[in-house]
Short mmCIF file of C-alpha atoms in Angstrom, two decimals:
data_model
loop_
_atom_site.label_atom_id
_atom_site.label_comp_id
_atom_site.label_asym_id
_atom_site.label_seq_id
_atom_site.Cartn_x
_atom_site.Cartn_y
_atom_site.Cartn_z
CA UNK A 23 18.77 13.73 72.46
CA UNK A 24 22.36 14.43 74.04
CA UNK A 25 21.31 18.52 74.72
CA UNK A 26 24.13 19.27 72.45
CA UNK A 27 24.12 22.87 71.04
CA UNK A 28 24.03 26.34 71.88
CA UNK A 29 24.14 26.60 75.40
CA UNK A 30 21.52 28.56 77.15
CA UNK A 31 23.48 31.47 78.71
CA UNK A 32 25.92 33.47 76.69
CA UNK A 33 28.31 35.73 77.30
CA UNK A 34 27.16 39.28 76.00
CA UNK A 35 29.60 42.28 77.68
CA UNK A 36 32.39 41.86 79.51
CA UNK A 37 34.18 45.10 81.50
CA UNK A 38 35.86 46.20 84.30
CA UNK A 39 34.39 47.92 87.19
CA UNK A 40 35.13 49.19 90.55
CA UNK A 41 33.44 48.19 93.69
CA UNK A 42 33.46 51.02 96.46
CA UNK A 43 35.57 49.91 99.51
CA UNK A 44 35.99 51.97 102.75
CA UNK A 45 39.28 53.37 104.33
CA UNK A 46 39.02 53.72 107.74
CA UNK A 47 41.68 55.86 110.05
CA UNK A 48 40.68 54.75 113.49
CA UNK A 49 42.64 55.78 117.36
CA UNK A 50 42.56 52.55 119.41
CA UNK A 51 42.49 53.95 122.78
CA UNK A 52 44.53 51.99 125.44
CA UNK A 53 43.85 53.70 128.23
CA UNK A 54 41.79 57.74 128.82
CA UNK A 55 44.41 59.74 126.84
CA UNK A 56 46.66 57.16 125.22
CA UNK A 57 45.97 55.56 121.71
CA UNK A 58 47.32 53.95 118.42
CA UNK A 59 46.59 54.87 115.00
CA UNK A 60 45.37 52.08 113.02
CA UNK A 61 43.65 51.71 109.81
CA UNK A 62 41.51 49.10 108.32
CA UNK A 63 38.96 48.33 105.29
CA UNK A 64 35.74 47.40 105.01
CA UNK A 65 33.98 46.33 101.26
CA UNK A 66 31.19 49.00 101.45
CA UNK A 67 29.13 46.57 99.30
CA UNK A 68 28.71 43.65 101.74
CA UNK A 69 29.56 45.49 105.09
CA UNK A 70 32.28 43.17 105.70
CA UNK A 71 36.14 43.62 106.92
CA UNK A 72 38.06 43.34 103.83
CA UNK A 73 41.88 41.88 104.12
CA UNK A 74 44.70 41.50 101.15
CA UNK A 75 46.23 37.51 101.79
CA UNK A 76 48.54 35.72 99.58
CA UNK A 77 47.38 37.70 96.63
CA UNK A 78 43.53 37.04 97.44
CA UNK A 79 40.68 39.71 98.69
CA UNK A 80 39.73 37.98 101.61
CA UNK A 81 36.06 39.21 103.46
CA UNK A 82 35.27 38.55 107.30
CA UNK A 83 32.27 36.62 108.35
CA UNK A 84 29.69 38.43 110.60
CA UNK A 85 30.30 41.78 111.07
CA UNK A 86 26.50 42.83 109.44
CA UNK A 87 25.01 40.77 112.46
CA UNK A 88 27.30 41.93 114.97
CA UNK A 89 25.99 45.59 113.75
CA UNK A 90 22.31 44.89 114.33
CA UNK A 91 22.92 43.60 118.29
CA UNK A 92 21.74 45.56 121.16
CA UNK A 93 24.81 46.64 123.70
CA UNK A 94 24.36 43.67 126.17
CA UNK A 95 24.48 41.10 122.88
CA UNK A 96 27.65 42.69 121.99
CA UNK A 97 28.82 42.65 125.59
CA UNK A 98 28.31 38.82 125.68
CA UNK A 99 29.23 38.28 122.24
CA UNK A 100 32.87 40.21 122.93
CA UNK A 101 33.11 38.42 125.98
CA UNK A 102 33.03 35.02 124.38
CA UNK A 103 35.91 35.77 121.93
CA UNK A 104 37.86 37.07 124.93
CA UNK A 105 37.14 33.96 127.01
CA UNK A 106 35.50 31.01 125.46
CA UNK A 107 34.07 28.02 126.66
CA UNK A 108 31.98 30.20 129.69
CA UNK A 109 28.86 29.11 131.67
CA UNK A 110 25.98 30.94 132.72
CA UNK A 111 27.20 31.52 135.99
CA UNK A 112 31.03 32.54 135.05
CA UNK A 113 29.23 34.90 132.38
CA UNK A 114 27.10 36.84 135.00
CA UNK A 115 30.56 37.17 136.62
CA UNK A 116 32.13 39.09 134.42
CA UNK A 117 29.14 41.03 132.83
CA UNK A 118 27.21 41.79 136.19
CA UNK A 119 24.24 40.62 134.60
CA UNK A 120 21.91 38.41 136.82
CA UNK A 121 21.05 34.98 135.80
CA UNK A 122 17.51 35.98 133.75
CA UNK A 123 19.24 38.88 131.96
CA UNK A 124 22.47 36.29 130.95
CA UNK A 125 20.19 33.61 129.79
CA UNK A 126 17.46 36.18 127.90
CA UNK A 127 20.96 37.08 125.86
CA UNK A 128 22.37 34.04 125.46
CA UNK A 129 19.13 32.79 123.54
CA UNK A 130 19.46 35.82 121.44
CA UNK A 131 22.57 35.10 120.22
CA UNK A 132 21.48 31.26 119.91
CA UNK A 133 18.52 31.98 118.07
CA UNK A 134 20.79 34.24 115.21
CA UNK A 135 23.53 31.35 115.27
CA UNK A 136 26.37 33.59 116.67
CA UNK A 137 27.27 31.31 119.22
CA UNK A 138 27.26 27.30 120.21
CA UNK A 139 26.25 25.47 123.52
CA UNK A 140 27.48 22.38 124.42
CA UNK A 141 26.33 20.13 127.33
CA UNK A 142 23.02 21.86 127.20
CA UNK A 143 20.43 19.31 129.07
CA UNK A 144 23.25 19.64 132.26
CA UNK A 145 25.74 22.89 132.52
CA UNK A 146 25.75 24.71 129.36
CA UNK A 147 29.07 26.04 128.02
CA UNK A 148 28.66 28.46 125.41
CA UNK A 149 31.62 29.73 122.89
CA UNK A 150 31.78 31.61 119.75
CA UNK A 151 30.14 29.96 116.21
CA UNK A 152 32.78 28.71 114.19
CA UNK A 153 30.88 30.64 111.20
CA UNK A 154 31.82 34.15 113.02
CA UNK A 155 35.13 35.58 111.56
CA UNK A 156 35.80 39.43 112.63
CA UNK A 157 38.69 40.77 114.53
CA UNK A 158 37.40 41.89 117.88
CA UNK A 159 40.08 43.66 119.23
CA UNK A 160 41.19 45.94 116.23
CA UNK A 161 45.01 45.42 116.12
CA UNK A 162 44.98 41.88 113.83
CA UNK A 163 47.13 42.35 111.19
CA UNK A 164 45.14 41.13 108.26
CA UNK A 165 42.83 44.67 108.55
CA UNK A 166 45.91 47.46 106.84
CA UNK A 167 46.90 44.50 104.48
CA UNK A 168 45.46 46.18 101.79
CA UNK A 169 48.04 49.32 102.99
CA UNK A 170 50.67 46.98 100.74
CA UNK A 171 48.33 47.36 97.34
CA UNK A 172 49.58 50.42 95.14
CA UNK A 173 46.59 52.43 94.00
CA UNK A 174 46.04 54.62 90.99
CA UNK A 175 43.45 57.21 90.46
CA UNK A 176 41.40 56.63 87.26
CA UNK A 177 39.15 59.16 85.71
CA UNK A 178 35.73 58.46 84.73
CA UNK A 179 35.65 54.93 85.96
CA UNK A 180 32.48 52.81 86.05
CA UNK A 181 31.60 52.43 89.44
CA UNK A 182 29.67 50.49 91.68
CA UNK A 183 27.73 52.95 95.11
CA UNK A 184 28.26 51.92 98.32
CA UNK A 185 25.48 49.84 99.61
CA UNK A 186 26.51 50.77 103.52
CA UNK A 187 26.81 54.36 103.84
CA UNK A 188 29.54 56.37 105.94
CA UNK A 189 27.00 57.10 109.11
CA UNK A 190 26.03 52.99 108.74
CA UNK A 191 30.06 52.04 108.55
CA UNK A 192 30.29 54.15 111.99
CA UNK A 193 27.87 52.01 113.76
CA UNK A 194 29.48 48.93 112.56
CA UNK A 195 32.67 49.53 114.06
CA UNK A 196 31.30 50.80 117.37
CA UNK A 197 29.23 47.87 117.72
CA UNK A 198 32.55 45.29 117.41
CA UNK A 199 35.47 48.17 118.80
CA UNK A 200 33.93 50.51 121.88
CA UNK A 201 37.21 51.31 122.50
CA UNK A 202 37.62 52.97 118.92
CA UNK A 203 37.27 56.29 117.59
CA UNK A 204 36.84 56.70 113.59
CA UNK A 205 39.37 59.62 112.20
CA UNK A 206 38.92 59.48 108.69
CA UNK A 207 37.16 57.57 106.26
CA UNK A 208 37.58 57.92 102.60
CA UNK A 209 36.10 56.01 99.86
CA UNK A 210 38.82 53.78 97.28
CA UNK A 211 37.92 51.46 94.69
CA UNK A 212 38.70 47.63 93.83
CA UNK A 213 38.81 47.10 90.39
CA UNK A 214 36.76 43.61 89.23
CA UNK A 215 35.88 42.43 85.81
CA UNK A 216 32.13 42.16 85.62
CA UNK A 217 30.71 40.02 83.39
CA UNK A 218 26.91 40.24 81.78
CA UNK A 219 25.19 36.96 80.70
CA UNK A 220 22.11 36.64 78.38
CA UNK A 221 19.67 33.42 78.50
CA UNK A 222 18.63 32.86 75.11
CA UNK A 223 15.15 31.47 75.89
CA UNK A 224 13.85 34.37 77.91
CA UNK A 225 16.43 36.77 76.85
CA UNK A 226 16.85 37.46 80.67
CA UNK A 227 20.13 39.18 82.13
CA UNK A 228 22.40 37.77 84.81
CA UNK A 229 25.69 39.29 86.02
CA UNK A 230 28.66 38.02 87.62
#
């Protein structure tokens, strides 16, 4: 038998919906009483940065995790982008943390693949994982690109909630941007087709 006939999965609704993305007016604070206004977006549906490139909706990488570190994980973690390729000893430099606390945090962030060590049987040099993509110092250009996309309100549109709520959006910024405080935030939508599949054996739904 060449399996040749009705396939097993067909297509039974097709629509457009719109997935709940987060606008977020934010002051950047440069020094005590001096600070930018920026603005970026985050998809409130995977708790990710979302950017507007070449005519793609581009998400970051990481910025869930970040959310759930303690303060002295972030510390390191921030530190790393800021100065990669840093030893244990160069780290308790610039943190102030002694040698047990450094290492204790270091293995965190090992053990939840946020960061790489090379040369680890002689003098460790840890740097960022490749797999982390977030902007940790809040001015990168990709986070207003979506600024440059015209949007329409639509009545009675078919709508997707927000899987990370306002008060959760709040501590994911804080955790990445210290130096940040949240303005505004006000709920758009991206507009997606959404597409329902039925399996004809166990009549079971799928959607994509």
């Amino acid at each position: 038998m060449l399996g040749l006939g009705k396939p097993v999965e067909q297509l039974q609704e097709i629509g457009l919906v719109y997935l709940p993305v987060w606008k977020v007016e934010y002051r950047q604070f440069t020094g005590k009483t001096s600070y930018i206004i920026r603005n970026c977006f985050v998809d409130a549906s995977k708790g990710e940065f979302l950017h507007h490139i070449k005519g793609q909706f581009v998400t970051s990488q990481g910025l869930s995790a970040v959310a759930k570190l303690s303060e002295s994980e972030s510390r390191v973690l921030r530190l790393l982008f800021q100065h990669a390729n840093q030893t244990i000893p160069s780290i308790t430099q610039r943190t102030g943390f002694d040698e047990k606390m450094a290492k204790h945090v270091l293995v965190k962030l090992y053990d939840k693949r946020l960061i790489t060590v090379k040369n680890e049987k002689k003098k460790p040099i840890f740097s960022l994982a490749k797999n982390l993509d977030l902007p940790f110092i809040g001015n990168e250009k990709p986070l207003a690109t979506l600024d440059a996309i015209k949007l329409v309100n639509v009545d009675h549109i078919r709508k997707h909630e927000p899987r990370i709520s306002e008060d959760k959006l709040h501590e994911l910024l804080s955790s990445i941007w210290p130096n940040v405080l949240v303005t505004k935030v006000t709920e758009i939508f991206r507009p997606v087709f959404e597409a329902t599949l039925i399996n004809s054996q166990t009549h079971e739904h799928r959607t994509l």
